[in-house]
Tab-separated table of C-alpha atoms in Angstrom:
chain	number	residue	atom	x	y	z
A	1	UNK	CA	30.985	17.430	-54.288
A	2	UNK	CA	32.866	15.795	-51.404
A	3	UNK	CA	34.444	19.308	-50.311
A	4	UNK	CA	31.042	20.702	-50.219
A	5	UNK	CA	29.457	18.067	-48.376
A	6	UNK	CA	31.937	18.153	-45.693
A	7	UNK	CA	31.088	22.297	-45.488
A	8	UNK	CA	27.321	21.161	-44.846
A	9	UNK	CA	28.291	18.502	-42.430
A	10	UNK	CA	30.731	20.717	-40.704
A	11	UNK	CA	27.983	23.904	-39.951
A	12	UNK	CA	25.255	21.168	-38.938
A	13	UNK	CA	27.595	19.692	-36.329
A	14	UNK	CA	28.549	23.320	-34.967
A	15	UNK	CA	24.987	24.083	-34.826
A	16	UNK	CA	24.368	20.730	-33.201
A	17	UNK	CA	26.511	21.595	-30.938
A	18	UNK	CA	25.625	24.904	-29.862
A	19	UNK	CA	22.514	23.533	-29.290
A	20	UNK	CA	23.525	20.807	-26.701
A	21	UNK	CA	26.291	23.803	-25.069
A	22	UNK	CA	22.591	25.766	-24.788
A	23	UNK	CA	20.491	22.813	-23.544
A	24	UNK	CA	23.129	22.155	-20.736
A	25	UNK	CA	23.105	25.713	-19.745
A	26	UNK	CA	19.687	25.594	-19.406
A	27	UNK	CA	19.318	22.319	-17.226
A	28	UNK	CA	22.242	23.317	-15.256
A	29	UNK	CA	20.296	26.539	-14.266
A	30	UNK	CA	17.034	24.555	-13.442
A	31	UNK	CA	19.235	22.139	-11.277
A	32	UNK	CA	20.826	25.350	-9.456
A	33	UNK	CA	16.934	26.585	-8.796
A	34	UNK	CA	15.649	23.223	-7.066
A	35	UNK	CA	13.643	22.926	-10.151
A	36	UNK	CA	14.552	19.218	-10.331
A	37	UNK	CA	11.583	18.374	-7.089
A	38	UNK	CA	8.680	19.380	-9.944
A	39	UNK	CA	8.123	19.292	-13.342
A	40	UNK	CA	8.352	22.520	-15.081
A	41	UNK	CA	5.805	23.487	-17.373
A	42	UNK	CA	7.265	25.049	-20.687
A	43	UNK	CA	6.547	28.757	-19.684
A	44	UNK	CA	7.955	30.823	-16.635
A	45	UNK	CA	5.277	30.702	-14.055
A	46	UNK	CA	6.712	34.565	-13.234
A	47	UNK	CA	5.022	35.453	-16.719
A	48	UNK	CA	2.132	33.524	-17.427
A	49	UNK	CA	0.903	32.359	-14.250
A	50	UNK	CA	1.156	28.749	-15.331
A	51	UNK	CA	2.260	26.125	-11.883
A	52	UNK	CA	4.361	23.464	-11.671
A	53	UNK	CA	3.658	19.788	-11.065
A	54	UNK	CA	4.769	18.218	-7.800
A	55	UNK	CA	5.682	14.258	-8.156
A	56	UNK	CA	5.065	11.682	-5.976
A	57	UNK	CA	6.105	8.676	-6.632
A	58	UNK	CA	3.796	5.315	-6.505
A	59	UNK	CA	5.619	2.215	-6.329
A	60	UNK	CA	2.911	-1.169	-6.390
A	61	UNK	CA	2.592	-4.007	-7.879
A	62	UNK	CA	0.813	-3.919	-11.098
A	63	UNK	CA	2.098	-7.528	-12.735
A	64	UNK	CA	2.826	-11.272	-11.020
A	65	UNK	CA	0.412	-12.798	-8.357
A	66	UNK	CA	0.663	-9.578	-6.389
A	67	UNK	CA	-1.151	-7.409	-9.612
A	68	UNK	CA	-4.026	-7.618	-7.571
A	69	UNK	CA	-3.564	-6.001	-4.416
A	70	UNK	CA	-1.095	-3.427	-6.191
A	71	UNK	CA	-4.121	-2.987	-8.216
A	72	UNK	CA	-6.298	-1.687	-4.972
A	73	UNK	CA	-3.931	0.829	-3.961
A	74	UNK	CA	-3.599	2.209	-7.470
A	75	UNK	CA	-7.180	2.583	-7.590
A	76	UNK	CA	-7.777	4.379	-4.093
A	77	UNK	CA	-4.770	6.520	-4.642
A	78	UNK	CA	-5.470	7.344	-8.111
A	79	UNK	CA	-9.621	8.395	-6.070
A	80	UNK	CA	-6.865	10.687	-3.725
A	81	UNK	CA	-4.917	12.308	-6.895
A	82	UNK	CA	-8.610	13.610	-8.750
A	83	UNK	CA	-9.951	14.947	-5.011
A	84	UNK	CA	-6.905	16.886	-3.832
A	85	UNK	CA	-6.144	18.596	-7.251
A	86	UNK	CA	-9.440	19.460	-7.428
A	87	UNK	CA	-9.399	21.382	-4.059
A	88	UNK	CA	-6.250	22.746	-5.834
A	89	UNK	CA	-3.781	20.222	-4.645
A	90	UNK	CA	-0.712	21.766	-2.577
A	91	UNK	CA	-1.822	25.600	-2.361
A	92	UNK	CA	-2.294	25.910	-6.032
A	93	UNK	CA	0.280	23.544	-7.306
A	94	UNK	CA	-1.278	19.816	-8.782
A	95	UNK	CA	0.004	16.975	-7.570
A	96	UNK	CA	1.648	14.513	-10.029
A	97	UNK	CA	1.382	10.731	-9.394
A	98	UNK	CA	4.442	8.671	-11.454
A	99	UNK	CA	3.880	4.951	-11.574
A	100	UNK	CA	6.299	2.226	-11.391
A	101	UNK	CA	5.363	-1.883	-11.409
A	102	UNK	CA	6.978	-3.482	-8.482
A	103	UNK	CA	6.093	-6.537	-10.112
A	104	UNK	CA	5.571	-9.190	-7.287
A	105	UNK	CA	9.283	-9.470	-6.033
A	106	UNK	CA	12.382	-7.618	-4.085
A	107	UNK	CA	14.102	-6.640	-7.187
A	108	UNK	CA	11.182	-5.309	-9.081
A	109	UNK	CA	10.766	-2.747	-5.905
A	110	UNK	CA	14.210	-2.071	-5.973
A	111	UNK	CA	14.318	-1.309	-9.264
A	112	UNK	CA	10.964	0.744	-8.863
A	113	UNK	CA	12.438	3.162	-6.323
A	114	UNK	CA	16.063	3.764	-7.760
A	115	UNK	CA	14.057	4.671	-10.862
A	116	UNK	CA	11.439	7.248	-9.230
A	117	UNK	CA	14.202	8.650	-7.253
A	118	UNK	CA	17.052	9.135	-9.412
A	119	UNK	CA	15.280	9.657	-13.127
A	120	UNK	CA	11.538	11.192	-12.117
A	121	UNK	CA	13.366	13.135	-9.339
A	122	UNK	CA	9.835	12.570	-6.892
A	123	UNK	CA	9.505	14.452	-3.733
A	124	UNK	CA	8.542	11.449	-1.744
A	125	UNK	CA	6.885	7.634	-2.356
A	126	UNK	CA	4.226	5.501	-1.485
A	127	UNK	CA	4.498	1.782	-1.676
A	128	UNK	CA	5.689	-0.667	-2.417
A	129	UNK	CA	2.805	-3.389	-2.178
A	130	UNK	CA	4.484	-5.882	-0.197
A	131	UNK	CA	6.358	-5.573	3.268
A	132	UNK	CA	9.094	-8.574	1.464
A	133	UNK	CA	9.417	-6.048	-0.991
A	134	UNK	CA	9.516	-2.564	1.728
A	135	UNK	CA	12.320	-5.169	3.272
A	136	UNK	CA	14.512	-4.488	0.391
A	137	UNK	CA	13.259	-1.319	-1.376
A	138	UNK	CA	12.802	1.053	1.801
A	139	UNK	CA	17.052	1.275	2.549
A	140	UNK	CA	17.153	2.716	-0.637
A	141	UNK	CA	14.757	5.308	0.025
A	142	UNK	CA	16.420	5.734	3.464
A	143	UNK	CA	19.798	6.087	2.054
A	144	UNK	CA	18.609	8.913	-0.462
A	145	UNK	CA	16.983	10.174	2.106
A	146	UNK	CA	13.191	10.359	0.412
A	147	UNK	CA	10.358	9.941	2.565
A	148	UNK	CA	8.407	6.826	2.324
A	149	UNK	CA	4.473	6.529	3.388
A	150	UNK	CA	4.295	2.618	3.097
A	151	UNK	CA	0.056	1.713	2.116
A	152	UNK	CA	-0.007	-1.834	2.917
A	153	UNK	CA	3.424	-3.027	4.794
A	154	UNK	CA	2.198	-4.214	7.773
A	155	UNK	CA	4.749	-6.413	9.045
A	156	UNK	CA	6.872	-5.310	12.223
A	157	UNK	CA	9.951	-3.559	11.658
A	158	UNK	CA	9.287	-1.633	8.742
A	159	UNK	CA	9.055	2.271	10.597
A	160	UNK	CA	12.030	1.020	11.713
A	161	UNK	CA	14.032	0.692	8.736
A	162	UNK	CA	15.151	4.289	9.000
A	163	UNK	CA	13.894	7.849	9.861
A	164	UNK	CA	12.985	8.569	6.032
A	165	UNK	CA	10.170	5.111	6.355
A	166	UNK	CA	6.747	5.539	7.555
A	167	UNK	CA	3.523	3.764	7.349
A	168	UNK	CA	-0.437	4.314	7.425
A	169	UNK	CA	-1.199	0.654	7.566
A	170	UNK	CA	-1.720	-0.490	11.001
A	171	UNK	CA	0.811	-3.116	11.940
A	172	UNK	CA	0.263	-6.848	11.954
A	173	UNK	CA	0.640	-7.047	15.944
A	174	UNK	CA	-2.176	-4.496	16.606
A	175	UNK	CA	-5.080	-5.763	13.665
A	176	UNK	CA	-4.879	-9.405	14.017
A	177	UNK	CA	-5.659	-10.504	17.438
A	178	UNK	CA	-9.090	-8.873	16.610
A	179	UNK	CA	-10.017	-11.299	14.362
A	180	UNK	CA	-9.472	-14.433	16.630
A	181	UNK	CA	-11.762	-12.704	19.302
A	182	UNK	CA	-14.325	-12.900	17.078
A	183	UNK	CA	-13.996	-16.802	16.564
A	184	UNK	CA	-14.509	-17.070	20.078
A	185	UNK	CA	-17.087	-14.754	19.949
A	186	UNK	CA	-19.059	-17.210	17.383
A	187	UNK	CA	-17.691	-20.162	19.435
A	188	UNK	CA	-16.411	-20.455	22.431
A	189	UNK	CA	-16.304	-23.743	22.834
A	190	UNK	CA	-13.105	-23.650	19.879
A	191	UNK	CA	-9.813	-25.053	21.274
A	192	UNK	CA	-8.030	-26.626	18.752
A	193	UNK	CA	-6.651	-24.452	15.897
A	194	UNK	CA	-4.447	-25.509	12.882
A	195	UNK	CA	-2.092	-22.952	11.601
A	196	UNK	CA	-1.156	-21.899	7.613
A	197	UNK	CA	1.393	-19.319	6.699
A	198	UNK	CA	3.068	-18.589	3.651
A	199	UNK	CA	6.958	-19.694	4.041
A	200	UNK	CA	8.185	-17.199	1.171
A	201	UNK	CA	6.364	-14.433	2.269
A	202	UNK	CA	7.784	-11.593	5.058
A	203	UNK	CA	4.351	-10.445	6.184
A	204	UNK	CA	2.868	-13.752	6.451
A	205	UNK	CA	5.681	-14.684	8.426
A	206	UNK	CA	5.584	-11.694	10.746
A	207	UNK	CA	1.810	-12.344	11.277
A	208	UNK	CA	1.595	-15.982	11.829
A	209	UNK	CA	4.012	-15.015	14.617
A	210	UNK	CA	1.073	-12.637	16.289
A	211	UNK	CA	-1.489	-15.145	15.833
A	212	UNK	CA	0.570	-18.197	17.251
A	213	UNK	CA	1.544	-16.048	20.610
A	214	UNK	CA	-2.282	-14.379	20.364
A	215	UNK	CA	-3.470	-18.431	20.394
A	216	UNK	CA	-1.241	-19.474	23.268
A	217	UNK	CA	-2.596	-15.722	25.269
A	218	UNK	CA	-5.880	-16.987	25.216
A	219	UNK	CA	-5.173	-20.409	26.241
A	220	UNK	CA	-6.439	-22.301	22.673
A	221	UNK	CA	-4.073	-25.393	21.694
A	222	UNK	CA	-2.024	-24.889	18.207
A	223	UNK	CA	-2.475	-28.551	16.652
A	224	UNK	CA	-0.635	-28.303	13.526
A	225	UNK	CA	1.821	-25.385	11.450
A	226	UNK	CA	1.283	-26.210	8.033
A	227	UNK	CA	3.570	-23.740	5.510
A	228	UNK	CA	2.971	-23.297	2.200
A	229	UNK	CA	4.190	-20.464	-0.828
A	230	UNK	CA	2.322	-17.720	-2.350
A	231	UNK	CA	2.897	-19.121	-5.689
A	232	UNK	CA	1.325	-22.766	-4.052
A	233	UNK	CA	-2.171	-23.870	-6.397
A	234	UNK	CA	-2.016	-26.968	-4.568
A	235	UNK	CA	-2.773	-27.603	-1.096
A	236	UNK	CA	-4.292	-30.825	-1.139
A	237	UNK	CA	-0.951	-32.414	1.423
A	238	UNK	CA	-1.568	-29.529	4.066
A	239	UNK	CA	-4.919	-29.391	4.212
A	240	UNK	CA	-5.722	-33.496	4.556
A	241	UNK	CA	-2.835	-33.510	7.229
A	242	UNK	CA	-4.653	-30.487	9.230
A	243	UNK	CA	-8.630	-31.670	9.042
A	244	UNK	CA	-7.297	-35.588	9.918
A	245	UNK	CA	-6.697	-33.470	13.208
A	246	UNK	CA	-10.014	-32.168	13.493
A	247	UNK	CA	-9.072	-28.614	14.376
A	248	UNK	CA	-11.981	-26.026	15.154
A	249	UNK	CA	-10.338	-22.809	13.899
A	250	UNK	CA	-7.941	-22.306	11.181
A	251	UNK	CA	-6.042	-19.732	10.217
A	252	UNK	CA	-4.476	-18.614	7.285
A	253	UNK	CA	-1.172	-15.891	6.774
A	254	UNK	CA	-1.051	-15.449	3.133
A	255	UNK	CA	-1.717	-13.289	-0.225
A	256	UNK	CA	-4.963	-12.885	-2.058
A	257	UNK	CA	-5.100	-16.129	-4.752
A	258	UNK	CA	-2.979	-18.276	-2.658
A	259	UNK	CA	-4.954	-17.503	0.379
A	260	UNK	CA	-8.521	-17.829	-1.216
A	261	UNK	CA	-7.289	-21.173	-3.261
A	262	UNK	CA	-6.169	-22.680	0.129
A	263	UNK	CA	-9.984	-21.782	1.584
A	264	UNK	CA	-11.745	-23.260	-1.107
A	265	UNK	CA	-9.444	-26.474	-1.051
A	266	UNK	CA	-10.046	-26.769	2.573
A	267	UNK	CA	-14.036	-26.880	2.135
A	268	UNK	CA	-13.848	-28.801	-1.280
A	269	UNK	CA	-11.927	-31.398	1.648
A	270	UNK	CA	-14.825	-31.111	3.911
A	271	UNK	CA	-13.393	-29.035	6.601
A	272	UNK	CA	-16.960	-27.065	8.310
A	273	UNK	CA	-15.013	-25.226	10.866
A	274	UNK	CA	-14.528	-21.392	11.494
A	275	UNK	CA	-11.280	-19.819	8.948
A	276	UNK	CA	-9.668	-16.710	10.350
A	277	UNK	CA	-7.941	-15.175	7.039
A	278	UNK	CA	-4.959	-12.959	7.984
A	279	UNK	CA	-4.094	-9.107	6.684
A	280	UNK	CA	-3.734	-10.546	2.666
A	281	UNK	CA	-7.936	-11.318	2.524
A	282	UNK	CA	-8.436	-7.271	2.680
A	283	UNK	CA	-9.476	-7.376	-1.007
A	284	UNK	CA	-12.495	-7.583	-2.549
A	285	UNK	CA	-10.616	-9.946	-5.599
A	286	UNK	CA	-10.952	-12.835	-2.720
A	287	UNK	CA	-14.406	-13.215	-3.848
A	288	UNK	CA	-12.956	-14.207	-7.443
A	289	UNK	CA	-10.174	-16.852	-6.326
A	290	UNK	CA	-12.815	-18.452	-3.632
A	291	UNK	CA	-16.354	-17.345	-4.899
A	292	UNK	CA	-19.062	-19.345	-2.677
A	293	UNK	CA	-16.751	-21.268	-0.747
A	294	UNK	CA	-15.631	-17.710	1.200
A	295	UNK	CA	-18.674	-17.622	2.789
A	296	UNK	CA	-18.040	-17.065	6.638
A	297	UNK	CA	-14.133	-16.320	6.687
A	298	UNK	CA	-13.154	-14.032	9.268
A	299	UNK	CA	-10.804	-10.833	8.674
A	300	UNK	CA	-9.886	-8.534	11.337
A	301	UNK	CA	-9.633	-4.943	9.272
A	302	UNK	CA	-7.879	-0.944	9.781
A	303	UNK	CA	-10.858	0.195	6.983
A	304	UNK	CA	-14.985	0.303	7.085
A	305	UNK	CA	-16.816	2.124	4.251
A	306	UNK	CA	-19.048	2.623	7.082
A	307	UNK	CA	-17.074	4.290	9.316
A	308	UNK	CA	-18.660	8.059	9.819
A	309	UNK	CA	-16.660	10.560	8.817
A	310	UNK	CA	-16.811	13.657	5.870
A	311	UNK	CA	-13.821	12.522	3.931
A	312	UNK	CA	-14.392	8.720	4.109
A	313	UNK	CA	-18.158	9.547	3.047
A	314	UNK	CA	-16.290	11.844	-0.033
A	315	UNK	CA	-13.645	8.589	-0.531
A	316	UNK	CA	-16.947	5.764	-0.699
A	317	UNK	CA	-18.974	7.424	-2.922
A	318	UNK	CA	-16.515	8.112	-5.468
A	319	UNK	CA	-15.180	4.224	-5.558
A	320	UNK	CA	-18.372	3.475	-5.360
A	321	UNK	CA	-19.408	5.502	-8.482
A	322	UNK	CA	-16.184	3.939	-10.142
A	323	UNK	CA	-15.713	0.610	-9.340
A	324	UNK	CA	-19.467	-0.357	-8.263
A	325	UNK	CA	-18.089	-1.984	-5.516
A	326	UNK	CA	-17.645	-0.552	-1.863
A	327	UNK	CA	-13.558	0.331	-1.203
A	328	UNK	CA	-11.273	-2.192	0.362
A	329	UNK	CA	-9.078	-1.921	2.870
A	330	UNK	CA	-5.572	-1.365	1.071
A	331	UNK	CA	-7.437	1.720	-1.510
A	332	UNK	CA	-8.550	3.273	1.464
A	333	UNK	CA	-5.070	3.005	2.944
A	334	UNK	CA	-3.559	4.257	-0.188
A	335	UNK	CA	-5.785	7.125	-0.438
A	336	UNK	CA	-4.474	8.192	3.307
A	337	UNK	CA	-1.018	7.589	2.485
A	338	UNK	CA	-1.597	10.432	-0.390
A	339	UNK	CA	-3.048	12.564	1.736
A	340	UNK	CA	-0.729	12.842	4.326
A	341	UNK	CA	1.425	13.532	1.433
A	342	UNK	CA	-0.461	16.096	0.188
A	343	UNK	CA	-1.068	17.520	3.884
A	344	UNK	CA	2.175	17.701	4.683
A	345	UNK	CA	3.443	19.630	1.587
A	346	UNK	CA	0.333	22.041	2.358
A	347	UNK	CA	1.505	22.928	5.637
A	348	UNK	CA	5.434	23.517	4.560
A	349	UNK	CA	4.568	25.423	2.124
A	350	UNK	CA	2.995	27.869	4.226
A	351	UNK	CA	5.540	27.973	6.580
A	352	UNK	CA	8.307	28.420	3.361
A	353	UNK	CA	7.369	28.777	-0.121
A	354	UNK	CA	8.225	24.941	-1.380
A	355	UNK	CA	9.734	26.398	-4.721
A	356	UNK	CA	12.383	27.777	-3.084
A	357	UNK	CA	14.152	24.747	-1.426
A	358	UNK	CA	16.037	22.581	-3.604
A	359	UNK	CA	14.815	18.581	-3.985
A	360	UNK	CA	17.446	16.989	-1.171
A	361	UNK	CA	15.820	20.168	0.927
A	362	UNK	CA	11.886	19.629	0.196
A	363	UNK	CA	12.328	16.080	0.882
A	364	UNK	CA	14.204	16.243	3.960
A	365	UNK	CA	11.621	19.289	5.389
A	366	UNK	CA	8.628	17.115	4.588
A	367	UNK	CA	9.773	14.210	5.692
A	368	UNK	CA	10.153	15.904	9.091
A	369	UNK	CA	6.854	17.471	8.757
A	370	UNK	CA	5.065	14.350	7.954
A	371	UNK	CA	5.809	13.291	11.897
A	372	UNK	CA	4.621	16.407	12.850
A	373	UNK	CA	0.632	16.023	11.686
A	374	UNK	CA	-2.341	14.305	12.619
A	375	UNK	CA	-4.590	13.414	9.643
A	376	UNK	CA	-8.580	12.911	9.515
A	377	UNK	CA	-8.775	9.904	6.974
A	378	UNK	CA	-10.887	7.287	5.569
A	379	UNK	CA	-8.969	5.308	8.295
A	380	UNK	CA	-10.058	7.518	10.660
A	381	UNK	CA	-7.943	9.959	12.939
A	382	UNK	CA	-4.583	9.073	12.411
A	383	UNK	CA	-1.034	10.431	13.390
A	384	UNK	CA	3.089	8.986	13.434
A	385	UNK	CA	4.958	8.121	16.675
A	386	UNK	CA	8.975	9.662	16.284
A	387	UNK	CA	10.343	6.434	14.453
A	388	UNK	CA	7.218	6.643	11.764
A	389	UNK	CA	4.584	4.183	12.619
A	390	UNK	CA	0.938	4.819	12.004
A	391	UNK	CA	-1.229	5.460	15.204
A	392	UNK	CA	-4.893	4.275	14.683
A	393	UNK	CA	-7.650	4.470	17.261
A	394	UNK	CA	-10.350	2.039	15.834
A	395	UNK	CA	-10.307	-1.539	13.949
A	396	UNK	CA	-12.702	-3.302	12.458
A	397	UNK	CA	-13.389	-7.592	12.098
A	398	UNK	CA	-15.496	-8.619	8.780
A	399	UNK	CA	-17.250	-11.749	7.920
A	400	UNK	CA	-17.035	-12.736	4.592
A	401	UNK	CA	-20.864	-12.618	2.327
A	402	UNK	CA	-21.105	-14.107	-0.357
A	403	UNK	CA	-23.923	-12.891	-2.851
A	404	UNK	CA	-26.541	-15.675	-4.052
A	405	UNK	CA	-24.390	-15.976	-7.668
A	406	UNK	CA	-21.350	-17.126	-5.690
A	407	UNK	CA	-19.597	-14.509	-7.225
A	408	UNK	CA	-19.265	-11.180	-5.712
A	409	UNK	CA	-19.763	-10.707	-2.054
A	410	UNK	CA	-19.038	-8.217	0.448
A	411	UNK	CA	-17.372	-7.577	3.533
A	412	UNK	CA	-20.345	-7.635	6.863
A	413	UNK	CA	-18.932	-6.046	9.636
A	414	UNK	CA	-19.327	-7.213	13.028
A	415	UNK	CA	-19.882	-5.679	16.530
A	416	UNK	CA	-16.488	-7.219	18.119
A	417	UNK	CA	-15.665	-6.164	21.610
């Protein structure tokens, strides 16, 4: 019995093994074909017609206090996947989206993009949520030398991270004086303003910057800096110490809950002045985390639904047949940052057929090709300058609206000069 159990044992490890020597052949010979930048379907498009998926990696934020944002650009780019394929996405060839959770921190986005780029072997990425995160996360993506279309970084210095980083959000230095025009615009008898910015928090930082200098530009006297973190519930400390001041503007740098908590707790405190919300109100959730007490905030915006176009008109209706809710700023921006993905790979594949360049090849030729483009976008006309920043033409400022159950609202644009 034991002599003819080791016979069995010995024939199913040599056919075991045959089978890995054959399964190594194989992948080596896909690796030495570039096959690695898609994912092969099971039959040889050569005989049965069949195309390969191209990947594109999506790195946002799907868990922590960040879920919510991330949660916008997965919906607008997930709008971007369905309309491109269904023009027949890169001359033929479907585009692929693979998902990984940033979660709401550097490592999470770390870990995110070492994943997409060394295990789903994607073409190029889009994310991560945060520009704290893009801080970390991009370098990796520079030194692998994958393009990057950041969604919603907005602070300065990302483009500049390396030649492999761009962005279609609109930096922080270029969207938020709009927003503080308008206050004036509503009064201009404001002078004093009290300041809020999240400490923890790289964009926040970056734009509190803009709108202290944009404060001191137009002459109006900073009264108070009052820092707080995005994980903050409680702002009770901050906010008595600014209203004893009796400021007549304040503005806010932060994210989405901590942002909207800090609004309510400065009306629930009996402040009645004007709030100027920084880049991290662009979400329709606001409405959730400050319902009635949002009414009136001021956001300075890269996105309208209303803004005229044949591809933004395509982009509104569809969220709108989705979500029941018009788009926010960061799905619109994710939906661009697809696109010029998708764009880009169009127009290198007609000038060489993309299935015959290897992955470190495809990513290195549409990364360079990326630069070259301008895009017609929800956004709007947009194109790159050399070092990979987004170049936008129009912006938008938004009043906050809240609906008469003190639950929903919208975003009412207004005519800002």
């Amino acid at each position: 019995m034991k002599n003819s159990f080791s016979v069995r044992l010995s024939v199913a490890i040599s056919h075991h093994t045959k089978l890995l020597f054959i399964c190594s052949l194989l992948l080596t010979a896909c690796v030495k074909n570039g096959d690695v930048a898609v994912n092969s379907a099971n039959n040889s498009p050569a005989t049965t017609g069949a195309v390969n998926d191209i990947s594109i990696g999506v790195a946002f934020a799907q868990t922590s206090n960040v879920a919510l944002l991330g949660q916008e650009g997965t919906d607008g780019i997930k709008i971007a996947e369905k309309y491109f394929n269904n023009k027949g996405g890169v001359n033929g060839r479907p585009i692929k989206l693979i998902f990984q959770d940033t979660g709401g921190d550097e490592v999470g986005a770390i870990n995110a993009f070492q994943t997409l780029i060394n295990q789903n072997k994607v073409v190029g990425l889009i994310g991560p949520t945060l520009s704290q995160q893009a801080f970390s996360a991009d370098p990796i993506a520079e030194r692998y030398q994958v393009p990057v279309v950041g969604a919603s970084n907005t602070a300065k210095g990302i483009p500049e991270i390396g030649d492999y980083i761009a962005r279609v959000s609109s930096s922080v230095s270029v969207v938020a004086p709009y927003a503080i025009k308008a206050a004036l615009q509503q009064n201009p008898q404001l002078k004093k303003v009290a300041v809020f910015y999240a400490q923890n928090d790289a964009f926040s930082k970056s734009e509190t910057e803009i709108f202290q200098k944009t404060i001191k530009d137009l002459k109006l006297d900073i009264v108070t800096i009052q820092k707080f973190q995005t994980t903050d519930t409680d702002f009770q400390t901050q906010v008595s110490s600014a209203i004893n001041l009796n400021p007549d503007l304040v503005i806010i740098s932060g994210l989405v809950v901590d942002g909207g908590n800090l609004v309510k707790q400065l009306r629930e405190l009996g402040y009645k002045g004007l709030i100027v919300g920084g880049n991290g109100f662009n979400s329709s959730h606001i409405f959730a985390v400050c319902r009635a007490l949002c009414e009136g905030v001021i956001v300075a915006q890269s996105y309208s639904p209303e803004y005229k176009s044949e591809i933004n008109t395509v982009f509104r209706q569809a969220y709108l047949e989705q979500y029941r809710r018009e788009p926010p700023q960061i799905s619109a921006q994710a939906f661009s940052a697809l696109q010029v993905f998708v764009e880009a790979l169009q127009s290198l594949d007609k000038k060489k057929p993309i299935k015959d360049l290897t992955l470190p090849q495809l990513r290195t030729e549409l990364n360079q090709e990326i630069l070259k483009l301008t895009y017609q976008t929800p956004l709007g006309e947009i194109a790159f300058t050399p070092v990979g920043d987004v170049i936008q033409k129009q912006f938008y400022v938004a009043r906050l609206k809240t609906e008469a159950n003190g639950v929903n609202g919208k975003f009412d644009f207004l005519n800002i000069k």
